[in-house]
Amino acid sequence: MFTGVLTYAQQDAQFTQYMYNTINVNPAYAGSRGALSMFALHRTQWVGLDGAPVTNTVSINTPLNLSNLGLGVSLINDKIGPTTENAISADLSYTIQTSETWKLSFGMKATANLFDLDASKLNPVDATDPSLQNYSKFSPNIGAGVYWHSDKAYVGLSVPNFIQTNRYDDNEVAIFKERISYYLIAGYVFDLANTVKFKPAMLTKMVEGAPLQVDVSGNFLFNDKFMVGVAYRWSASLSAMVGFQITDGLYIGYGYDRETTNLNNYNSGSHEIFLRYELFNNINKITTPRFF
C-alpha cells in the first residue's frame, strides 16, 4: 500500500524498416540520397491486441541543387489506445565533403506535436469522475543529428527531441512525459557478387528510465531489384523483410514482426508496409538504386 512503481514503455513511434525511414530519427539524412525522395509507411503493431499502436508516416526530403543544403518535411500519426499523437517536423541539413568518398552532414529538426486523449475510449471504475475528460496539448520541440556517409556505409548520431515535455498531467503531476531519446545508427554494404549485395545495419536507442533498445538487421539485394532480410530487436521481436525496386524511382517494402516475449501469446504479430518514390534529374541521376 505504501509502495509506488513507475514504469516506462514505448514512447516514440517504432519502425522495423528504420533503415529506409532514417529522416524521422536523424535530420542530417535530409537530401543525402541525392534526389527528391517521397516516403509513406503504415504500421499495424500487435494485431489482435485491443488498443495496440497503429502508425502512419509520410515524408519528403531533397537536396538543394548547387548548394550543400538539404530540406525535409515529415508527418507522423501514432495511435495507442485512447491517445493520438500527430507530429509534423521540418528538417534542414548541411553537408561537407570530408574525402573523395565520404561526406559529413549536420542537421536540425523542428517539431510541432499535438497530443490528444479521447476519454470515451477509457473504461473507468467511476464514469462520473470529473478528471476523466478529453484532453489536448500542443508542444514544440527541436532536435539535431550528424550523419557520416559514403556510397557504401553510414554512421549517424541524433537526438530528435531535446526538450522534455509533459504530454499529460494529473493534478500537476506528469503522468506521461516525453523523454530525450538518443539514436545511433550504422550500416555497411558488402558486394558479395556482381548481382548480390549484403547490408548489415544497426539502430540503438537510449532513453532515460528504459532498457537499451538495439535493432540489428541483415538485408540481401539481388540484381539491384529484389531485397530480402531479417531483423532482431533485442529481447523483443524477430522480423522478416522483403522489398522490390519496381522502377528506378519506385520501391515497395514489407516487414513482419513476431514477438519473442510473453506478449506473443496475445497478438498475431505486427505488419509494416512502405512505398518510396524518387525523382532524379540530370545532375543527381544515379545508375543503380541506393541500398540506404
Short mmCIF file of N, CA, C and O in Angstrom, two decimals, residues 162-253:
data_model
loop_
_atom_site.label_atom_id
_atom_site.label_comp_id
_atom_site.label_asym_id
_atom_site.label_seq_id
_atom_site.Cartn_x
_atom_site.Cartn_y
_atom_site.Cartn_z
N PHE A 162 15.11 17.56 -28.01
CA PHE A 162 15.95 17.99 -26.90
C PHE A 162 15.13 18.38 -25.67
O PHE A 162 15.64 18.37 -24.55
N ILE A 163 13.88 18.76 -25.88
CA ILE A 163 13.07 19.30 -24.79
C ILE A 163 12.19 18.20 -24.20
O ILE A 163 11.41 17.56 -24.93
N GLN A 164 12.29 17.98 -22.89
CA GLN A 164 11.41 17.04 -22.21
C GLN A 164 10.08 17.74 -21.91
O GLN A 164 10.06 18.79 -21.26
N THR A 165 8.99 17.16 -22.39
CA THR A 165 7.69 17.79 -22.23
C THR A 165 6.71 16.83 -21.58
O THR A 165 6.79 15.61 -21.76
N ASN A 166 5.77 17.37 -20.82
CA ASN A 166 4.70 16.59 -20.21
C ASN A 166 3.53 16.51 -21.17
O ASN A 166 2.89 17.51 -21.47
N ARG A 167 3.27 15.29 -21.67
CA ARG A 167 2.14 15.13 -22.58
C ARG A 167 0.80 15.18 -21.83
O ARG A 167 -0.18 15.68 -22.34
N TYR A 168 0.76 14.61 -20.63
CA TYR A 168 -0.48 14.56 -19.87
C TYR A 168 -0.19 14.76 -18.39
O TYR A 168 0.68 14.11 -17.83
N ASP A 169 -0.91 15.69 -17.77
CA ASP A 169 -0.73 16.00 -16.36
C ASP A 169 -2.00 15.65 -15.58
O ASP A 169 -3.11 15.80 -16.08
N ASP A 170 -1.82 15.22 -14.34
CA ASP A 170 -2.94 14.97 -13.43
C ASP A 170 -2.61 15.64 -12.10
O ASP A 170 -1.70 15.21 -11.38
N ASN A 171 -3.34 16.72 -11.82
CA ASN A 171 -3.07 17.50 -10.60
C ASN A 171 -1.62 17.95 -10.55
O ASN A 171 -0.94 17.85 -9.53
N GLU A 172 -1.14 18.44 -11.71
CA GLU A 172 0.22 18.99 -11.86
C GLU A 172 1.31 17.95 -11.69
O GLU A 172 2.47 18.27 -11.46
N VAL A 173 0.96 16.68 -11.77
CA VAL A 173 1.94 15.59 -11.74
C VAL A 173 2.03 15.00 -13.14
O VAL A 173 1.01 14.68 -13.75
N ALA A 174 3.24 14.85 -13.67
CA ALA A 174 3.42 14.34 -15.03
C ALA A 174 3.09 12.85 -15.08
O ALA A 174 3.81 12.03 -14.52
N ILE A 175 1.98 12.50 -15.74
CA ILE A 175 1.61 11.11 -15.91
C ILE A 175 2.28 10.52 -17.15
O ILE A 175 2.72 9.38 -17.17
N PHE A 176 2.38 11.32 -18.20
CA PHE A 176 3.02 10.88 -19.43
C PHE A 176 4.03 11.95 -19.84
O PHE A 176 3.64 13.05 -20.22
N LYS A 177 5.31 11.63 -19.75
CA LYS A 177 6.37 12.60 -20.03
C LYS A 177 7.22 12.13 -21.19
O LYS A 177 7.72 11.01 -21.18
N GLU A 178 7.35 13.00 -22.20
CA GLU A 178 8.20 12.69 -23.34
C GLU A 178 9.65 12.93 -22.94
O GLU A 178 10.04 14.06 -22.60
N ARG A 179 10.46 11.87 -22.99
CA ARG A 179 11.84 11.98 -22.54
C ARG A 179 12.80 12.04 -23.74
O ARG A 179 12.46 11.65 -24.84
N ILE A 180 14.01 12.51 -23.48
CA ILE A 180 15.02 12.65 -24.52
C ILE A 180 15.49 11.26 -24.96
O ILE A 180 15.83 10.42 -24.13
N SER A 181 15.51 11.05 -26.27
CA SER A 181 15.98 9.78 -26.85
C SER A 181 17.23 10.03 -27.68
O SER A 181 17.31 11.02 -28.42
N TYR A 182 18.19 9.12 -27.56
CA TYR A 182 19.44 9.19 -28.32
C TYR A 182 19.48 8.02 -29.30
O TYR A 182 19.29 6.87 -28.91
N TYR A 183 19.75 8.32 -30.58
CA TYR A 183 19.77 7.29 -31.61
C TYR A 183 21.18 7.18 -32.22
O TYR A 183 21.79 8.19 -32.59
N LEU A 184 21.66 5.95 -32.31
CA LEU A 184 22.90 5.65 -33.01
C LEU A 184 22.58 4.65 -34.11
O LEU A 184 22.03 3.59 -33.85
N ILE A 185 22.89 5.00 -35.36
CA ILE A 185 22.62 4.12 -36.50
C ILE A 185 23.91 3.87 -37.27
O ILE A 185 24.82 4.70 -37.28
N ALA A 186 23.98 2.72 -37.92
CA ALA A 186 25.15 2.38 -38.72
C ALA A 186 24.78 1.29 -39.70
O ALA A 186 23.88 0.47 -39.45
N GLY A 187 25.49 1.26 -40.83
CA GLY A 187 25.27 0.22 -41.82
C GLY A 187 26.40 0.18 -42.82
O GLY A 187 27.14 1.17 -43.00
N TYR A 188 26.57 -0.97 -43.48
CA TYR A 188 27.63 -1.13 -44.48
C TYR A 188 27.14 -2.08 -45.57
O TYR A 188 26.45 -3.06 -45.28
N VAL A 189 27.51 -1.78 -46.81
CA VAL A 189 27.11 -2.60 -47.95
C VAL A 189 28.31 -3.39 -48.47
O VAL A 189 29.34 -2.81 -48.85
N PHE A 190 28.18 -4.73 -48.48
CA PHE A 190 29.22 -5.62 -48.99
C PHE A 190 28.79 -6.13 -50.37
O PHE A 190 27.66 -6.58 -50.55
N ASP A 191 29.70 -6.08 -51.34
CA ASP A 191 29.45 -6.66 -52.67
C ASP A 191 29.89 -8.12 -52.63
O ASP A 191 31.07 -8.44 -52.76
N LEU A 192 28.92 -9.02 -52.50
CA LEU A 192 29.24 -10.45 -52.43
C LEU A 192 29.48 -11.03 -53.81
O LEU A 192 30.23 -12.00 -53.97
N ALA A 193 28.84 -10.45 -54.83
CA ALA A 193 28.99 -10.88 -56.22
C ALA A 193 28.53 -9.72 -57.10
O ALA A 193 28.09 -8.68 -56.59
N ASN A 194 28.61 -9.91 -58.41
CA ASN A 194 28.20 -8.84 -59.32
C ASN A 194 26.72 -8.49 -59.16
O ASN A 194 26.31 -7.36 -59.41
N THR A 195 25.93 -9.46 -58.74
CA THR A 195 24.49 -9.25 -58.65
C THR A 195 23.94 -9.36 -57.23
O THR A 195 22.73 -9.30 -57.03
N VAL A 196 24.82 -9.50 -56.23
CA VAL A 196 24.37 -9.69 -54.85
C VAL A 196 25.09 -8.73 -53.92
O VAL A 196 26.32 -8.65 -53.92
N LYS A 197 24.30 -8.00 -53.13
CA LYS A 197 24.84 -7.12 -52.11
C LYS A 197 24.26 -7.51 -50.75
O LYS A 197 23.11 -7.94 -50.66
N PHE A 198 25.07 -7.33 -49.72
CA PHE A 198 24.63 -7.64 -48.36
C PHE A 198 24.84 -6.42 -47.48
O PHE A 198 25.94 -5.85 -47.48
N LYS A 199 23.79 -6.04 -46.76
CA LYS A 199 23.91 -4.86 -45.91
C LYS A 199 23.48 -5.17 -44.48
O LYS A 199 22.28 -5.31 -44.20
N PRO A 200 24.42 -5.30 -43.54
CA PRO A 200 24.05 -5.33 -42.13
C PRO A 200 23.81 -3.89 -41.65
O PRO A 200 24.47 -2.95 -42.11
N ALA A 201 22.86 -3.73 -40.74
CA ALA A 201 22.54 -2.40 -40.23
C ALA A 201 22.18 -2.51 -38.76
O ALA A 201 21.79 -3.58 -38.26
N MET A 202 22.29 -1.38 -38.06
CA MET A 202 22.02 -1.36 -36.63
C MET A 202 21.38 -0.04 -36.23
O MET A 202 21.71 1.02 -36.78
N LEU A 203 20.44 -0.10 -35.31
CA LEU A 203 19.88 1.09 -34.68
C LEU A 203 19.89 0.86 -33.18
O LEU A 203 19.38 -0.16 -32.69
N THR A 204 20.47 1.79 -32.43
CA THR A 204 20.48 1.73 -30.98
C THR A 204 19.78 2.96 -30.44
O THR A 204 20.07 4.09 -30.84
N LYS A 205 18.84 2.73 -29.53
CA LYS A 205 18.07 3.82 -28.94
C LYS A 205 18.27 3.82 -27.43
O LYS A 205 18.08 2.80 -26.78
N MET A 206 18.65 4.98 -26.91
CA MET A 206 18.87 5.13 -25.47
C MET A 206 17.93 6.20 -24.94
O MET A 206 17.86 7.31 -25.50
N VAL A 207 17.18 5.88 -23.89
CA VAL A 207 16.28 6.84 -23.26
C VAL A 207 16.30 6.60 -21.76
O VAL A 207 16.36 5.46 -21.29
N GLU A 208 16.28 7.68 -20.99
CA GLU A 208 16.34 7.58 -19.53
C GLU A 208 15.16 6.77 -18.99
O GLU A 208 14.01 6.97 -19.37
N GLY A 209 15.45 5.83 -18.09
CA GLY A 209 14.41 5.08 -17.41
C GLY A 209 13.90 3.88 -18.17
O GLY A 209 12.97 3.22 -17.74
N ALA A 210 14.49 3.57 -19.33
CA ALA A 210 14.03 2.44 -20.14
C ALA A 210 15.24 1.59 -20.53
O ALA A 210 16.37 2.09 -20.62
N PRO A 211 15.03 0.30 -20.81
CA PRO A 211 16.15 -0.55 -21.24
C PRO A 211 16.72 -0.08 -22.57
O PRO A 211 16.01 0.52 -23.39
N LEU A 212 17.98 -0.32 -22.78
CA LEU A 212 18.62 -0.02 -24.05
C LEU A 212 17.96 -0.83 -25.17
O LEU A 212 17.78 -2.04 -25.05
N GLN A 213 17.55 -0.16 -26.25
CA GLN A 213 16.94 -0.85 -27.38
C GLN A 213 17.96 -0.99 -28.51
O GLN A 213 18.55 0.00 -28.95
N VAL A 214 18.18 -2.22 -28.96
CA VAL A 214 19.12 -2.49 -30.04
C VAL A 214 18.40 -3.27 -31.13
O VAL A 214 17.85 -4.34 -30.88
N ASP A 215 18.37 -2.71 -32.34
CA ASP A 215 17.82 -3.38 -33.51
C ASP A 215 18.96 -3.69 -34.47
O ASP A 215 19.75 -2.80 -34.82
N VAL A 216 19.08 -4.95 -34.88
CA VAL A 216 20.09 -5.33 -35.87
C VAL A 216 19.37 -6.02 -37.03
O VAL A 216 18.35 -6.68 -36.85
N SER A 217 19.91 -5.83 -38.23
CA SER A 217 19.28 -6.42 -39.41
C SER A 217 20.34 -6.81 -40.43
O SER A 217 21.47 -6.30 -40.42
N GLY A 218 19.95 -7.72 -41.32
CA GLY A 218 20.80 -8.11 -42.44
C GLY A 218 19.95 -8.27 -43.69
O GLY A 218 19.01 -9.07 -43.69
N ASN A 219 20.25 -7.49 -44.72
CA ASN A 219 19.47 -7.50 -45.95
C ASN A 219 20.33 -7.90 -47.15
O ASN A 219 21.47 -7.42 -47.28
N PHE A 220 19.77 -8.73 -48.01
CA PHE A 220 20.42 -9.10 -49.26
C PHE A 220 19.67 -8.43 -50.42
O PHE A 220 18.44 -8.47 -50.47
N LEU A 221 20.42 -7.84 -51.34
CA LEU A 221 19.85 -7.21 -52.52
C LEU A 221 20.34 -7.94 -53.76
O LEU A 221 21.55 -8.08 -53.98
N PHE A 222 19.40 -8.43 -54.57
CA PHE A 222 19.72 -9.20 -55.77
C PHE A 222 19.40 -8.39 -57.03
O PHE A 222 18.28 -7.89 -57.19
N ASN A 223 20.41 -8.26 -57.91
CA ASN A 223 20.25 -7.57 -59.20
C ASN A 223 19.73 -6.14 -59.04
O ASN A 223 19.08 -5.60 -59.94
N ASP A 224 20.03 -5.52 -57.90
CA ASP A 224 19.56 -4.15 -57.61
C ASP A 224 18.05 -4.04 -57.71
O ASP A 224 17.52 -2.94 -57.93
N LYS A 225 17.34 -5.15 -57.53
CA LYS A 225 15.89 -5.15 -57.69
C LYS A 225 15.15 -5.73 -56.50
O LYS A 225 14.20 -5.14 -56.00
N PHE A 226 15.57 -6.92 -56.05
CA PHE A 226 14.83 -7.65 -55.04
C PHE A 226 15.62 -7.73 -53.74
O PHE A 226 16.80 -8.08 -53.74
N MET A 227 14.95 -7.38 -52.63
CA MET A 227 15.60 -7.40 -51.31
C MET A 227 14.88 -8.37 -50.39
O MET A 227 13.65 -8.45 -50.38
N VAL A 228 15.65 -9.12 -49.61
CA VAL A 228 15.10 -9.99 -48.58
C VAL A 228 16.02 -9.90 -47.37
O VAL A 228 17.25 -9.81 -47.50
N GLY A 229 15.42 -9.89 -46.17
CA GLY A 229 16.26 -9.75 -44.98
C GLY A 229 15.55 -10.14 -43.71
O GLY A 229 14.34 -10.43 -43.71
N VAL A 230 16.30 -10.16 -42.63
CA VAL A 230 15.76 -10.45 -41.31
C VAL A 230 16.27 -9.38 -40.34
O VAL A 230 17.32 -8.75 -40.58
N ALA A 231 15.53 -9.20 -39.24
CA ALA A 231 15.92 -8.24 -38.22
C ALA A 231 15.58 -8.79 -36.85
O ALA A 231 14.67 -9.62 -36.71
N TYR A 232 16.31 -8.29 -35.86
CA TYR A 232 16.07 -8.74 -34.48
C TYR A 232 16.11 -7.52 -33.56
O TYR A 232 17.07 -6.74 -33.59
N ARG A 233 15.05 -7.34 -32.80
CA ARG A 233 15.01 -6.30 -31.77
C ARG A 233 15.31 -6.98 -30.45
O ARG A 233 14.57 -7.87 -30.02
N TRP A 234 16.39 -6.56 -29.80
CA TRP A 234 16.93 -7.26 -28.64
C TRP A 234 15.86 -7.49 -27.57
O TRP A 234 15.22 -6.56 -27.10
N SER A 235 15.67 -8.76 -27.22
CA SER A 235 14.72 -9.17 -26.19
C SER A 235 13.30 -8.70 -26.47
O SER A 235 12.53 -8.43 -25.54
N ALA A 236 12.94 -8.58 -27.76
CA ALA A 236 11.61 -8.07 -28.09
C ALA A 236 10.95 -8.80 -29.25
O ALA A 236 9.85 -9.33 -29.12
N SER A 237 11.62 -8.84 -30.43
CA SER A 237 10.94 -9.40 -31.60
C SER A 237 11.93 -9.85 -32.66
O SER A 237 13.08 -9.42 -32.69
N LEU A 238 11.44 -10.71 -33.55
CA LEU A 238 12.17 -11.18 -34.71
C LEU A 238 11.36 -10.82 -35.95
O LEU A 238 10.13 -10.98 -35.95
N SER A 239 12.01 -10.31 -37.00
CA SER A 239 11.29 -9.78 -38.15
C SER A 239 11.82 -10.34 -39.46
O SER A 239 13.00 -10.72 -39.57
N ALA A 240 10.95 -10.37 -40.47
CA ALA A 240 11.32 -10.71 -41.84
C ALA A 240 10.92 -9.55 -42.74
O ALA A 240 9.87 -8.92 -42.53
N MET A 241 11.75 -9.26 -43.76
CA MET A 241 11.51 -8.12 -44.64
C MET A 241 11.73 -8.51 -46.09
O MET A 241 12.63 -9.31 -46.40
N VAL A 242 10.92 -7.95 -46.97
CA VAL A 242 11.10 -8.10 -48.41
C VAL A 242 10.86 -6.75 -49.06
O VAL A 242 10.13 -5.90 -48.52
N GLY A 243 11.47 -6.54 -50.22
CA GLY A 243 11.27 -5.30 -50.94
C GLY A 243 11.56 -5.49 -52.42
O GLY A 243 12.27 -6.43 -52.81
N PHE A 244 11.01 -4.60 -53.24
CA PHE A 244 11.21 -4.72 -54.69
C PHE A 244 11.32 -3.33 -55.31
O PHE A 244 10.49 -2.45 -55.05
N GLN A 245 12.38 -3.15 -56.11
CA GLN A 245 12.60 -1.91 -56.86
C GLN A 245 11.83 -2.02 -58.17
O GLN A 245 12.29 -2.60 -59.15
N ILE A 246 10.61 -1.49 -58.19
CA ILE A 246 9.72 -1.65 -59.34
C ILE A 246 10.25 -0.89 -60.55
O ILE A 246 10.30 -1.41 -61.67
N THR A 247 10.65 0.35 -60.34
CA THR A 247 11.30 1.17 -61.38
C THR A 247 12.51 1.83 -60.74
O THR A 247 12.80 1.63 -59.56
N ASP A 248 13.24 2.65 -61.53
CA ASP A 248 14.39 3.34 -60.96
C ASP A 248 14.00 4.22 -59.77
O ASP A 248 14.80 4.43 -58.86
N GLY A 249 12.76 4.73 -59.78
CA GLY A 249 12.35 5.63 -58.71
C GLY A 249 11.38 5.05 -57.71
O GLY A 249 11.20 5.61 -56.63
N LEU A 250 10.74 3.92 -58.03
CA LEU A 250 9.67 3.40 -57.18
C LEU A 250 10.11 2.12 -56.48
O LEU A 250 10.53 1.15 -57.12
N TYR A 251 9.98 2.12 -55.14
CA TYR A 251 10.37 0.97 -54.32
C TYR A 251 9.26 0.69 -53.32
O TYR A 251 8.68 1.61 -52.72
N ILE A 252 8.95 -0.59 -53.12
CA ILE A 252 7.95 -1.00 -52.16
C ILE A 252 8.54 -2.04 -51.23
O ILE A 252 9.35 -2.88 -51.65
N GLY A 253 8.19 -1.98 -49.94
CA GLY A 253 8.75 -2.90 -48.96
C GLY A 253 7.71 -3.35 -47.95
O GLY A 253 6.73 -2.64 -47.68
#
